[in-house]
Short mmCIF file of C-alpha atoms and ligand atoms in Angstrom, two decimals:
data_model
loop_
_atom_site.label_atom_id
_atom_site.label_comp_id
_atom_site.label_asym_id
_atom_site.label_seq_id
_atom_site.Cartn_x
_atom_site.Cartn_y
_atom_site.Cartn_z
CA MET A 69 158.81 48.46 234.69
CA GLN A 70 159.81 49.47 231.64
CA LEU A 71 161.35 52.55 231.10
CA ARG A 72 160.11 54.59 228.09
CA GLN A 73 161.85 57.08 226.07
CA THR A 74 159.50 59.65 227.93
CA ASP A 75 160.91 59.19 231.08
CA ALA A 76 163.26 61.73 232.94
CA LEU A 77 165.33 61.00 235.97
CA LEU A 78 165.48 63.40 238.14
CA VAL A 79 169.14 63.62 241.25
CA ILE A 80 168.06 65.90 244.21
CA ASP A 81 170.14 68.32 246.22
CA MET A 82 173.33 65.84 246.30
CA GLN A 83 175.77 68.51 247.37
CA LEU A 84 177.64 68.10 250.43
CA ASP A 85 176.17 70.46 253.08
CA PHE A 86 173.35 67.61 252.36
CA LEU A 87 175.43 64.34 253.55
CA PRO A 88 177.35 62.92 256.27
CA ASN A 89 180.06 65.93 257.64
CA GLY A 90 177.73 68.83 255.90
CA ALA A 91 175.97 71.89 257.22
CA LEU A 92 172.96 70.47 256.94
CA ALA A 93 173.04 65.97 256.88
CA VAL A 94 170.82 63.78 256.50
CA ALA A 95 171.40 60.50 257.82
CA ARG A 96 173.33 58.00 255.56
CA GLY A 97 172.84 59.87 252.79
CA ASP A 98 175.51 59.04 250.90
CA LEU A 99 174.69 55.19 251.06
CA ILE A 100 172.57 56.64 248.15
CA LEU A 101 174.97 57.36 245.36
CA PRO A 102 176.22 54.36 244.23
CA GLY A 103 172.33 53.75 243.39
CA ILE A 104 171.43 56.68 241.84
CA ASN A 105 174.56 56.30 239.74
CA ALA A 106 173.45 52.99 239.03
CA LEU A 107 169.77 54.07 237.97
CA ALA A 108 171.10 57.53 235.96
CA ALA A 109 173.13 54.54 233.64
CA ARG A 110 169.34 53.74 232.58
CA PHE A 111 168.32 57.13 232.48
CA ASP A 112 168.42 59.40 228.38
CA HIS A 113 167.11 62.02 229.95
CA VAL A 114 168.91 62.86 233.71
CA ILE A 115 168.53 66.30 235.64
CA LEU A 116 170.37 67.30 238.40
CA THR A 117 169.68 69.94 240.87
CA GLN A 118 171.41 72.01 243.62
CA ASP A 119 169.94 73.55 245.81
CA TRP A 120 171.46 77.63 246.15
CA HIS A 121 171.31 80.03 248.55
CA PRO A 122 172.61 83.23 248.72
CA ARG A 123 174.66 84.61 252.11
CA ASN A 124 171.44 86.15 254.68
CA HIS A 125 168.60 84.13 252.90
CA ILE A 126 165.59 84.03 254.70
CA SER A 127 165.59 79.99 255.78
CA PHE A 128 168.42 80.71 257.34
CA ALA A 129 167.99 80.53 260.92
CA SER A 130 171.30 82.78 261.82
CA THR A 131 169.32 85.62 259.52
CA HIS A 132 166.66 85.62 262.55
CA GLY A 133 168.56 85.14 265.77
CA LEU A 134 166.73 81.88 266.37
CA HIS A 135 167.44 78.01 266.04
CA PRO A 136 167.56 75.74 263.50
CA PHE A 137 165.34 72.72 262.31
CA THR A 138 163.11 73.85 265.76
CA ASP A 139 162.05 76.92 265.15
CA THR A 140 159.75 78.36 262.61
CA ILE A 141 158.53 81.96 260.92
CA GLN A 142 155.75 83.73 259.02
CA ALA A 143 157.42 84.54 255.59
CA PRO A 144 154.44 86.95 253.45
CA TYR A 145 154.20 83.11 252.41
CA GLY A 146 153.20 81.33 255.32
CA THR A 147 155.54 79.17 257.62
CA GLN A 148 158.98 78.58 257.30
CA HIS A 149 160.44 76.18 258.17
CA LEU A 150 164.38 77.05 259.65
CA TRP A 151 167.87 75.45 259.10
CA PRO A 152 171.28 75.54 259.51
CA ASP A 153 173.67 77.64 257.08
CA HIS A 154 173.92 76.35 254.05
CA CYS A 155 174.49 75.51 250.30
CA ILE A 156 175.83 78.93 250.34
CA GLN A 157 176.31 79.97 246.23
CA GLY A 158 180.08 78.96 245.50
CA THR A 159 181.19 77.75 248.76
CA PRO A 160 182.17 74.33 248.96
CA GLY A 161 179.09 72.97 250.55
CA ALA A 162 177.23 73.79 247.49
CA GLU A 163 179.05 71.40 245.40
CA LEU A 164 177.67 68.51 243.95
CA HIS A 165 179.15 65.20 246.35
CA PRO A 166 182.13 64.14 243.92
CA ASP A 167 181.06 60.51 243.96
CA LEU A 168 178.59 61.72 242.21
CA SER A 169 178.84 60.03 238.48
CA ILE A 170 176.61 61.09 235.87
CA PRO A 171 177.74 62.62 233.40
CA HIS A 172 175.22 62.32 230.77
CA ALA A 173 173.36 64.74 233.15
CA GLU A 174 171.59 67.65 230.54
CA LEU A 175 170.66 70.43 232.63
CA ILE A 176 171.18 71.30 237.31
CA LEU A 177 169.01 73.26 237.87
CA ARG A 178 169.45 75.82 240.76
CA LYS A 179 166.97 76.82 243.09
CA GLY A 180 166.58 78.74 246.20
CA CYS A 181 167.85 81.88 244.27
CA GLN A 182 166.07 84.59 245.56
CA ARG A 183 166.97 85.71 249.26
CA ASN A 184 163.51 86.19 250.29
CA VAL A 185 161.71 83.27 249.48
CA ASP A 186 163.07 80.09 250.02
CA SER A 187 162.45 77.21 247.24
CA TYR A 188 162.08 72.97 248.02
CA SER A 189 160.46 72.47 245.03
CA ALA A 190 162.55 72.06 241.68
CA PHE A 191 159.65 73.32 239.70
CA THR A 192 157.69 76.11 242.14
CA GLU A 193 158.87 78.67 244.82
CA ASN A 194 157.75 78.05 249.08
CA ASP A 195 155.42 81.00 247.79
CA ARG A 196 153.88 78.51 245.26
CA THR A 197 153.36 82.08 242.32
CA THR A 198 156.51 81.94 240.79
CA THR A 199 158.58 79.10 238.72
CA THR A 200 161.54 77.77 237.75
CA GLY A 201 161.37 76.61 234.60
CA LEU A 202 161.47 73.31 235.11
CA ALA A 203 158.34 72.78 233.85
CA ALA A 204 157.94 74.22 230.99
CA TYR A 205 161.98 72.67 229.58
CA LEU A 206 159.91 68.84 230.42
CA GLN A 207 157.14 69.72 228.38
CA ALA A 208 158.91 71.61 225.49
CA ARG A 209 161.28 68.02 225.20
CA GLY A 210 158.00 65.46 225.75
CA LEU A 211 159.31 64.26 229.44
CA THR A 212 156.21 63.27 230.74
CA ARG A 213 157.18 60.40 233.02
CA LEU A 214 159.38 61.90 236.23
CA PHE A 215 161.65 59.60 238.65
CA PHE A 216 162.64 61.89 241.89
CA THR A 217 165.49 60.27 243.69
CA GLY A 218 167.58 62.39 246.19
CA VAL A 219 167.87 65.06 249.71
CA ALA A 220 166.04 65.40 251.63
CA TYR A 221 162.43 62.95 250.83
CA ASP A 222 160.70 64.74 253.79
CA PHE A 223 161.50 68.22 251.39
CA CYS A 224 163.29 68.45 248.35
CA VAL A 225 162.18 65.87 247.39
CA GLY A 226 159.09 65.49 248.46
CA PHE A 227 157.74 69.23 247.82
CA SER A 228 159.70 68.59 243.65
CA ALA A 229 157.32 64.93 243.21
CA LEU A 230 153.70 66.78 244.77
CA ALA A 231 154.78 69.86 242.65
CA ALA A 232 155.32 67.73 239.59
CA ALA A 233 151.61 66.28 240.19
CA ALA A 234 149.98 69.25 240.50
CA LEU A 235 151.53 69.96 236.91
CA GLY A 236 150.23 67.05 235.61
CA PHE A 237 153.23 65.17 234.77
CA GLU A 238 153.21 61.59 236.04
CA SER A 239 155.62 61.34 238.90
CA LEU A 240 157.36 58.85 241.36
CA VAL A 241 160.06 58.32 243.63
CA VAL A 242 162.07 55.86 243.71
CA GLU A 243 162.20 55.55 248.39
CA ASP A 244 165.08 53.38 249.14
CA LEU A 245 167.80 56.47 246.55
CA THR A 246 166.27 59.05 248.85
CA ARG A 247 167.06 60.44 252.73
CA ALA A 248 165.00 61.67 254.89
CA VAL A 249 165.55 65.18 257.66
CA ASP A 250 163.06 63.57 259.55
CA LEU A 251 161.58 66.12 261.64
CA PRO A 252 158.38 64.84 263.80
CA HIS A 253 155.83 64.49 261.28
CA THR A 254 157.60 65.60 258.51
CA VAL A 255 157.90 61.41 256.76
CA ASP A 256 154.70 60.89 257.85
CA ALA A 257 152.69 63.64 256.26
CA THR A 258 154.74 63.78 253.23
CA ASN A 259 154.05 59.97 252.72
CA SER A 260 150.07 60.95 253.75
CA ALA A 261 149.96 64.40 250.91
CA PHE A 262 152.08 61.15 248.33
CA ALA A 263 149.10 59.24 248.20
CA ALA A 264 146.24 62.68 248.26
CA ALA A 265 148.14 63.39 245.20
CA GLY A 266 148.95 60.47 243.39
CA VAL A 267 152.40 60.64 243.81
CA GLN A 268 153.87 56.62 243.46
CA ARG A 269 156.40 55.45 246.04
CA ILE A 270 158.86 52.68 244.64
CA SER A 271 161.61 50.75 245.14
CA SER A 272 164.85 50.78 242.75
CA SER A 273 165.22 47.33 242.00
CA GLN A 274 161.43 47.44 240.04
CA LEU A 275 164.26 49.75 237.66
CA LEU A 276 167.44 48.12 237.63
CA ALA A 277 165.58 44.55 237.27
CA PRO A 278 166.84 43.00 234.50
C1 LIG B 391 166.91 71.09 252.07
C2 LIG B 391 165.80 72.45 254.05
C3 LIG B 391 166.75 73.30 253.16
C4 LIG B 391 165.45 69.88 250.79
C5 LIG B 391 166.82 72.02 251.67
O1 LIG B 391 167.01 69.55 250.02
O2 LIG B 391 165.63 69.14 251.20
N1 LIG B 391 165.83 71.25 252.78
N2 LIG B 391 167.13 73.15 251.72
ZN1 LIG B 392 167.79 75.25 251.53
#
């Protein structure tokens, strides 16, 4: 697959809290770091995201005295999964992994900053109304084809890729450079949603081949 001037690579939430030993560790998330670095070197345009929550965020089980992973709440905008406290603004766990090496990344977008609204997607918050400005940024620079990597496949990567497709971007997920939280049904649901929305699942070998 030939890369174009109008392509961008999105590296979603490669933060310490989502990687092994982190507060919301995604299994084997660290194994994708070298591949992401190698792929990023092929792109002129790379955008990084950070999950960036205030303390007592609506998505934290501790905020509600409930259990992470298994419990949900009914937020004004719909069902919200609950998680361990993670990616609290300014804490070490919210930092990007130090082995992520993409000095030419042009934008670091922080999301999930409102206490009462979570944001899995880098484009549209979970209320499905508030935008992060990322679509406007990409459109202003003429970037139309987006490749997604990072964590978690079944949450922030998935929601971002689906939002991108809904906003009219060509949306591709580099599947071997993602890892999933893998709650019951979340990977199947993501795969079905990708198929329905025309989000393509590709391998990094298709991009790294000489
Ligand atoms: C994520 C759960 C909660 C993610 C973020 O990055 O996929 N998952 N916050
Ligand atoms: Zn989060």
